[in-house]
CSV table of C-alpha atoms in Angstrom, one decimal:
chain,number,residue,atom,x,y,z
O,146,MET,CA,-49.9,8.7,-11.5
O,147,TYR,CA,-48.4,7.2,-14.0
O,148,PHE,CA,-45.3,5.0,-13.1
O,149,PRO,CA,-43.0,3.1,-16.2
O,150,GLU,CA,-43.9,-0.9,-16.3
O,151,TYR,CA,-40.2,-1.8,-14.7
O,152,ARG,CA,-40.2,-0.1,-10.7
O,153,MET,CA,-35.8,0.2,-9.4
O,154,ARG,CA,-36.9,-0.2,-6.9
O,155,ARG,CA,-38.1,-3.5,-6.5
O,156,PHE,CA,-34.3,-5.2,-6.4
O,157,ARG,CA,-33.9,-3.1,-3.0
O,158,ARG,CA,-36.3,-4.9,-1.2
O,159,THR,CA,-34.2,-6.8,1.3
O,160,GLU,CA,-30.5,-7.7,2.1
O,161,ASN,CA,-31.0,-11.1,-0.5
O,162,LEU,CA,-32.0,-9.3,-3.8
O,163,ARG,CA,-29.9,-6.8,-2.6
O,164,ARG,CA,-27.0,-8.7,-3.0
O,165,MET,CA,-28.6,-10.8,-5.6
O,166,ILE,CA,-27.4,-7.5,-8.5
O,167,ARG,CA,-24.4,-6.4,-6.7
O,168,GLU,CA,-22.3,-5.3,-10.0
O,169,THR,CA,-19.1,-4.5,-6.9
O,170,VAL,CA,-18.2,-7.2,-5.1
O,171,LEU,CA,-15.0,-7.3,-2.0
O,172,THR,CA,-13.5,-10.5,-0.7
O,173,VAL,CA,-10.4,-11.0,1.5
O,174,ASP,CA,-8.7,-11.9,-1.2
O,175,GLN,CA,-8.7,-8.1,-2.3
O,176,LEU,CA,-7.2,-6.7,0.9
O,177,VAL,CA,-2.8,-6.2,1.7
O,178,TYR,CA,-2.1,-5.6,5.8
O,179,PRO,CA,0.0,-2.4,5.8
O,180,LEU,CA,2.6,-3.0,9.2
O,181,PHE,CA,5.5,-2.0,10.4
O,182,VAL,CA,8.2,-3.5,12.3
O,183,MET,CA,10.9,-2.2,14.7
O,184,PRO,CA,14.6,-3.4,16.3
O,185,GLY,CA,14.3,-4.1,19.4
O,186,LYS,CA,12.4,-7.9,21.5
O,187,GLY,CA,8.8,-7.5,22.9
O,188,VAL,CA,8.0,-3.9,21.5
O,189,LYS,CA,4.3,-2.2,20.5
O,190,ASN,CA,3.8,1.7,20.7
O,191,PRO,CA,0.7,2.3,19.4
O,192,VAL,CA,1.2,5.0,16.5
O,193,ARG,CA,0.1,8.6,17.6
O,194,SER,CA,-1.9,10.5,14.9
O,195,MET,CA,-2.8,5.8,13.4
O,196,PRO,CA,-5.9,4.5,16.2
O,197,ASP,CA,-5.2,0.8,16.2
O,198,VAL,CA,-2.1,0.6,14.8
O,199,TYR,CA,1.6,0.0,16.2
O,200,GLN,CA,5.1,-0.6,15.5
O,201,PHE,CA,5.4,-4.1,15.9
O,202,SER,CA,9.5,-5.5,17.0
O,203,LEU,CA,9.3,-9.1,14.9
O,204,ASP,CA,8.5,-11.4,17.9
O,205,GLN,CA,4.7,-9.0,17.9
O,206,LEU,CA,4.6,-9.2,14.9
O,207,LEU,CA,4.9,-12.9,14.7
O,208,GLU,CA,1.8,-13.0,17.3
O,209,GLU,CA,-0.6,-10.5,15.2
O,210,LEU,CA,0.1,-12.1,11.8
O,211,LYS,CA,-1.7,-15.4,14.2
O,212,SER,CA,-4.9,-13.1,13.7
O,213,VAL,CA,-3.7,-11.8,10.4
O,214,VAL,CA,-3.6,-15.7,8.9
O,215,GLN,CA,-6.7,-16.7,10.7
O,216,LEU,CA,-8.8,-14.0,9.0
O,217,ARG,CA,-7.2,-15.0,5.6
O,218,ILE,CA,-6.0,-12.5,4.5
O,219,PRO,CA,-3.5,-13.8,2.2
O,220,GLY,CA,-0.6,-10.9,1.8
O,221,ILE,CA,0.7,-7.9,3.6
O,222,ILE,CA,3.3,-5.5,3.3
O,223,LEU,CA,6.7,-4.5,5.3
O,224,PHE,CA,8.0,-1.7,6.6
O,225,GLY,CA,10.8,-1.2,7.9
O,226,LEU,CA,12.5,0.9,11.3
O,227,PRO,CA,15.9,0.6,11.4
O,228,HIS,CA,18.5,0.2,13.9
O,229,GLU,CA,20.2,3.3,12.5
O,230,LYS,CA,19.4,5.7,9.2
O,231,ASN,CA,22.6,7.4,7.3
O,232,GLU,CA,22.9,9.7,3.7
O,233,ARG,CA,22.7,6.8,1.9
O,234,GLY,CA,19.9,4.9,3.7
O,235,SER,CA,22.5,1.5,3.9
O,236,GLU,CA,20.3,-0.7,6.1
O,237,ALA,CA,17.9,-1.1,4.1
O,238,HIS,CA,20.3,-3.8,2.3
O,239,SER,CA,21.9,-4.8,4.8
O,240,GLN,CA,20.9,-8.8,4.9
O,241,ASN,CA,20.7,-8.0,9.0
O,242,GLY,CA,17.8,-5.2,8.0
O,243,VAL,CA,14.6,-5.2,10.1
O,244,VAL,CA,13.1,-6.0,7.1
O,245,GLN,CA,14.7,-8.5,6.1
O,246,GLU,CA,15.1,-10.4,9.1
O,247,ALA,CA,11.7,-10.3,8.9
O,248,ILE,CA,10.8,-11.7,5.5
O,249,ARG,CA,13.3,-15.0,7.0
O,250,ALA,CA,10.5,-14.8,10.1
O,251,ILE,CA,7.9,-14.6,8.6
O,252,LYS,CA,8.5,-17.6,5.7
O,253,ASP,CA,9.6,-20.0,8.1
O,254,LYS,CA,6.4,-19.3,9.9
O,255,TYR,CA,3.7,-18.9,7.9
O,256,PRO,CA,5.1,-20.0,4.5
O,257,ASP,CA,1.9,-19.5,2.3
O,258,LEU,CA,1.6,-16.2,3.4
O,259,VAL,CA,2.5,-13.6,1.1
O,260,VAL,CA,4.8,-10.8,1.6
O,261,ILE,CA,5.1,-7.3,0.1
O,262,THR,CA,8.2,-5.6,1.1
O,263,ASP,CA,8.3,-1.9,0.5
O,264,VAL,CA,10.9,-0.6,-2.2
O,265,CYS,CA,12.5,2.8,-0.1
O,266,LEU,CA,15.6,4.5,1.8
O,267,CYS,CA,13.1,7.2,3.2
O,268,GLU,CA,12.9,4.9,6.0
O,269,TYR,CA,17.0,4.7,6.9
O,270,THR,CA,18.7,7.9,6.0
O,271,SER,CA,19.2,10.5,8.2
O,272,HIS,CA,17.2,13.4,5.5
O,273,GLY,CA,14.4,11.6,5.3
O,274,HIS,CA,14.2,11.6,0.8
O,275,CYS,CA,13.5,8.6,-1.1
O,276,GLY,CA,16.4,8.6,-2.9
O,277,ILE,CA,20.0,9.5,-2.9
O,278,LEU,CA,21.1,13.3,-2.7
O,279,ARG,CA,23.2,15.6,-3.8
O,280,GLY,CA,23.2,19.3,-2.0
O,281,HIS,CA,19.7,19.4,-1.3
O,282,GLU,CA,17.8,17.5,-5.0
O,283,VAL,CA,17.9,13.7,-5.0
O,284,ASP,CA,20.5,12.4,-7.4
O,285,ASN,CA,17.8,10.5,-9.6
O,286,ASP,CA,20.1,8.2,-11.4
O,287,ALA,CA,22.2,6.9,-8.3
O,288,THR,CA,19.6,6.2,-6.2
O,289,LEU,CA,19.4,3.8,-9.3
O,290,ASP,CA,21.8,1.4,-8.2
O,291,VAL,CA,20.9,1.4,-4.8
O,292,LEU,CA,16.9,0.0,-5.4
O,293,ALA,CA,17.8,-2.1,-6.7
O,294,LYS,CA,19.9,-3.6,-3.8
O,295,VAL,CA,16.9,-3.8,-1.0
O,296,ALA,CA,15.5,-5.4,-3.5
O,297,VAL,CA,17.0,-7.9,-4.3
O,298,SER,CA,18.2,-7.8,-0.8
O,299,HIS,CA,14.3,-8.3,0.0
O,300,ALA,CA,13.4,-11.3,-2.4
O,301,ARG,CA,17.5,-13.6,-0.7
O,302,ALA,CA,15.7,-12.5,2.1
O,303,GLY,CA,12.4,-14.8,0.3
O,304,ALA,CA,10.0,-11.1,-0.4
O,305,ASP,CA,7.1,-12.3,-2.9
O,306,ILE,CA,6.8,-9.2,-3.8
O,307,VAL,CA,9.2,-6.1,-4.3
O,308,ALA,CA,7.1,-2.1,-4.1
O,309,PRO,CA,9.3,0.4,-5.2
O,310,SER,CA,8.2,3.8,-4.2
O,311,ASP,CA,10.5,6.3,-5.1
O,312,MET,CA,9.4,7.1,-7.4
O,313,MET,CA,12.6,7.5,-9.5
O,314,ASP,CA,12.6,7.4,-13.1
O,315,GLY,CA,13.4,3.8,-14.6
O,316,ARG,CA,13.9,2.4,-11.6
O,317,VAL,CA,11.8,-0.7,-12.3
O,318,GLY,CA,13.8,-1.9,-14.5
O,319,VAL,CA,16.5,-1.0,-13.4
O,320,ILE,CA,14.7,-3.4,-10.7
O,321,ARG,CA,13.8,-6.3,-12.7
O,322,HIS,CA,17.2,-6.2,-14.1
O,323,ALA,CA,19.3,-6.1,-11.1
O,324,LEU,CA,16.6,-9.5,-9.9
O,325,ASP,CA,16.7,-11.3,-13.3
O,326,GLU,CA,20.5,-11.8,-13.2
O,327,ASN,CA,20.4,-12.0,-9.6
O,328,GLY,CA,18.2,-15.4,-10.0
O,329,PHE,CA,15.0,-13.9,-8.7
O,330,ASP,CA,13.1,-13.9,-12.0
O,331,GLN,CA,10.0,-14.8,-9.9
O,332,VAL,CA,9.4,-12.2,-7.1
O,333,ALA,CA,7.7,-10.3,-8.8
O,334,ILE,CA,7.2,-5.8,-9.0
O,335,LEU,CA,4.6,-4.4,-8.1
O,336,ALA,CA,5.2,-0.6,-8.7
O,337,TYR,CA,4.1,2.8,-7.1
O,338,SER,CA,3.7,4.0,-10.8
O,339,ALA,CA,1.3,6.9,-9.9
O,340,LYS,CA,2.6,7.3,-6.0
O,341,TYR,CA,1.4,11.9,-5.8
O,342,CYS,CA,2.5,14.0,-3.8
O,343,SER,CA,0.2,13.7,-1.1
O,344,ALA,CA,-1.0,16.0,1.8
O,345,PHE,CA,-2.4,12.1,3.6
O,346,TYR,CA,0.7,11.3,3.9
O,347,GLY,CA,1.3,12.3,8.0
O,348,PRO,CA,0.4,9.7,9.9
O,349,PHE,CA,2.1,7.2,7.8
O,350,ARG,CA,5.5,9.0,8.7
O,351,ASP,CA,5.2,9.3,11.7
O,352,ALA,CA,4.5,5.6,12.1
O,353,ALA,CA,7.7,5.3,10.0
O,354,ASP,CA,9.3,8.0,11.2
O,355,SER,CA,10.4,9.5,7.4
O,356,ALA,CA,9.8,12.9,7.6
O,357,PRO,CA,11.6,14.2,5.1
O,358,GLN,CA,14.1,17.2,7.8
O,359,PHE,CA,14.3,19.7,5.3
O,360,GLY,CA,12.3,20.6,1.5
O,361,ASP,CA,10.1,17.9,0.8
O,362,ARG,CA,9.2,15.6,-2.0
O,363,ARG,CA,7.9,17.9,-5.3
O,364,SER,CA,10.7,17.3,-7.2
O,365,TYR,CA,9.8,13.4,-7.6
O,366,GLN,CA,6.3,12.3,-6.4
O,367,MET,CA,3.2,13.4,-8.9
O,368,ASP,CA,1.5,16.9,-8.5
O,369,MET,CA,-2.3,16.5,-6.9
O,370,ALA,CA,-3.9,18.4,-10.5
O,371,ASN,CA,-2.5,15.3,-13.5
O,372,THR,CA,-4.0,11.7,-14.2
O,373,ASP,CA,-2.2,12.0,-17.9
O,374,GLU,CA,1.1,12.2,-16.8
O,375,ALA,CA,-0.4,8.9,-14.5
O,376,LEU,CA,-1.7,7.3,-18.0
O,377,ARG,CA,2.9,8.1,-18.5
O,378,GLU,CA,3.8,7.0,-15.6
O,379,VAL,CA,1.8,3.5,-15.5
O,380,ASP,CA,2.7,2.9,-19.2
O,381,LEU,CA,7.0,3.6,-18.3
O,382,ASP,CA,6.5,1.7,-15.8
O,383,ILE,CA,5.1,-1.3,-17.3
O,384,GLU,CA,7.5,-1.2,-20.6
O,385,GLU,CA,10.8,-1.1,-17.5
O,386,GLY,CA,8.2,-5.5,-16.4
O,387,ALA,CA,6.2,-4.2,-13.5
O,388,ASP,CA,4.1,-6.8,-13.4
O,389,MET,CA,1.0,-4.9,-11.2
O,390,VAL,CA,1.1,-0.5,-10.9
O,391,MET,CA,-0.2,1.0,-7.8
O,392,VAL,CA,-2.4,3.8,-7.2
O,393,LYS,CA,-1.9,6.9,-4.4
O,394,PRO,CA,-3.8,7.1,-2.1
O,395,ALA,CA,-6.7,6.0,-3.0
O,396,LEU,CA,-9.4,8.4,-1.8
O,397,ALA,CA,-8.9,10.8,-3.4
O,398,TYR,CA,-7.0,9.3,-6.9
O,399,LEU,CA,-10.6,6.6,-7.8
O,400,ASP,CA,-10.5,9.4,-11.2
O,401,VAL,CA,-6.8,8.1,-11.4
O,402,ILE,CA,-8.0,4.2,-10.6
O,403,TYR,CA,-10.6,4.4,-13.0
O,404,ARG,CA,-8.4,5.4,-15.7
O,405,VAL,CA,-5.4,3.3,-15.3
O,406,LYS,CA,-8.2,0.4,-15.0
O,407,ALA,CA,-9.5,0.7,-18.4
O,408,GLU,CA,-6.6,1.9,-20.1
O,409,PHE,CA,-3.9,-1.1,-19.4
O,410,GLU,CA,-4.4,-4.8,-19.1
O,411,ARG,CA,-2.4,-4.9,-16.0
O,412,PRO,CA,-3.5,-6.4,-12.2
O,413,VAL,CA,-4.4,-2.5,-10.5
O,414,ALA,CA,-2.9,-1.7,-6.7
O,415,ALA,CA,-4.6,1.4,-4.7
O,416,TYR,CA,-2.9,2.5,-1.0
O,417,ASN,CA,-6.1,3.4,0.6
O,418,VAL,CA,-2.7,5.7,2.6
O,419,SER,CA,-2.9,6.4,6.8
O,420,GLY,CA,-5.1,10.0,6.4
O,421,GLU,CA,-7.7,7.6,4.5
O,422,TYR,CA,-7.6,5.8,8.1
O,423,SER,CA,-7.4,8.5,10.2
O,424,MET,CA,-9.3,10.6,9.2
O,425,ILE,CA,-12.2,8.3,10.0
O,426,LYS,CA,-10.6,6.7,12.9
O,427,ALA,CA,-10.8,10.6,14.0
O,428,ALA,CA,-14.5,11.2,12.7
O,429,SER,CA,-16.0,8.3,14.6
O,430,ALA,CA,-13.5,8.3,18.0
O,431,GLN,CA,-15.7,12.5,17.4
O,432,GLY,CA,-19.2,10.0,17.4
O,433,TRP,CA,-20.7,11.9,13.7
O,434,LEU,CA,-19.2,8.8,11.5
O,435,ASP,CA,-20.4,4.6,11.8
O,436,GLU,CA,-16.7,3.8,11.4
O,437,LYS,CA,-17.3,0.3,10.0
O,438,LYS,CA,-20.0,1.3,7.6
O,439,VAL,CA,-17.7,4.2,7.0
O,440,MET,CA,-15.1,2.2,6.7
O,441,MET,CA,-16.1,-0.1,4.0
O,442,GLU,CA,-18.6,2.4,1.3
O,443,THR,CA,-14.9,4.4,1.1
O,444,LEU,CA,-13.2,0.2,0.9
O,445,ILE,CA,-16.5,-0.6,-2.0
O,446,ALA,CA,-15.8,3.0,-3.7
O,447,ILE,CA,-12.2,1.8,-4.8
O,448,LYS,CA,-12.7,-1.6,-5.4
O,449,ARG,CA,-15.9,0.4,-8.3
O,450,ALA,CA,-12.9,2.2,-9.4
O,451,GLY,CA,-10.6,-0.1,-11.1
O,452,ALA,CA,-8.7,-1.5,-8.0
O,453,ASP,CA,-8.1,-5.4,-8.1
O,454,LEU,CA,-6.0,-5.0,-4.7
O,455,ILE,CA,-6.8,-2.5,-1.9
O,456,LEU,CA,-3.7,-1.6,1.1
O,457,THR,CA,-5.2,-0.8,3.7
O,458,TYR,CA,-5.1,-0.7,7.5
O,459,PHE,CA,-8.6,-1.5,7.9
O,460,ALA,CA,-7.1,-4.4,6.4
O,461,LYS,CA,-8.3,-7.2,10.0
O,462,ASP,CA,-11.8,-4.9,10.2
O,463,ALA,CA,-12.9,-6.0,6.7
O,464,ALA,CA,-12.0,-9.1,6.7
O,465,LYS,CA,-13.9,-9.5,10.0
O,466,LEU,CA,-16.7,-7.8,8.8
O,467,LEU,CA,-17.0,-9.5,5.4
O,468,SER,CA,-16.1,-13.1,7.3
O,469,SER,CA,-20.0,-12.7,9.1
């Protein structure tokens, strides 16, 4: 039998040979750890649909961050569960809000840790939608001023990056203007630019208590069938001042991550969302999958598609494997 002179298997024989020609390399530097903070003291509530994920009171959150810092995970993203909710989500921009207090405490204890904050109203509104309502519709323009207030309140507390996830038209420009006007020109914007209306968010809504009380979010989050539209969304956000853009979810939208990275000269983040996390956890609990191997294969796939940063609930587990 004739064999070609070049055999592809020659560099697959040993782990060190494979390492030498590996095209995609994931490091801990590319991981961001999502965390949920809530009022109270001594609280560490397990999230039923997300094994090993918790809602933390601030004191417990600071304890959790000890291991995050020891693992050299460079950044976290904070989601808040407020003291109370109302129609306008006003606690989202309170200087005494749960996220604002958390930012100050984190920056006092771990000043070098990069703190990213979610800028949205869904966790703070009594109706669970991401903006101000007019009847049963989200009023895009009425929401923009509130989002700007939220972003400024986070910046004032010490956030390094604000991440608007609401998908309102024009919000990046309004937030950029508000930050600059208030002296926070060094605070970066990570825009959830291509955020799809996805069924993969279910467990997150348990963790953040943010499920809409009526209807859904199809009128402002993207249709899962569209990719050209994602490029237009990204382009608009960059024009308005986004420093980094995000595709969310990650696994079902690897093609979108690839297209965004190929098209734009901006750092690209991808969110390995709650449903993606919980599927792996559930299958591994049944013995159907090897959790660690599937976790790493998933994260490498997201990185290979073009993501510069990966927001993932697996951040600590991945960091432990990468360090070993």
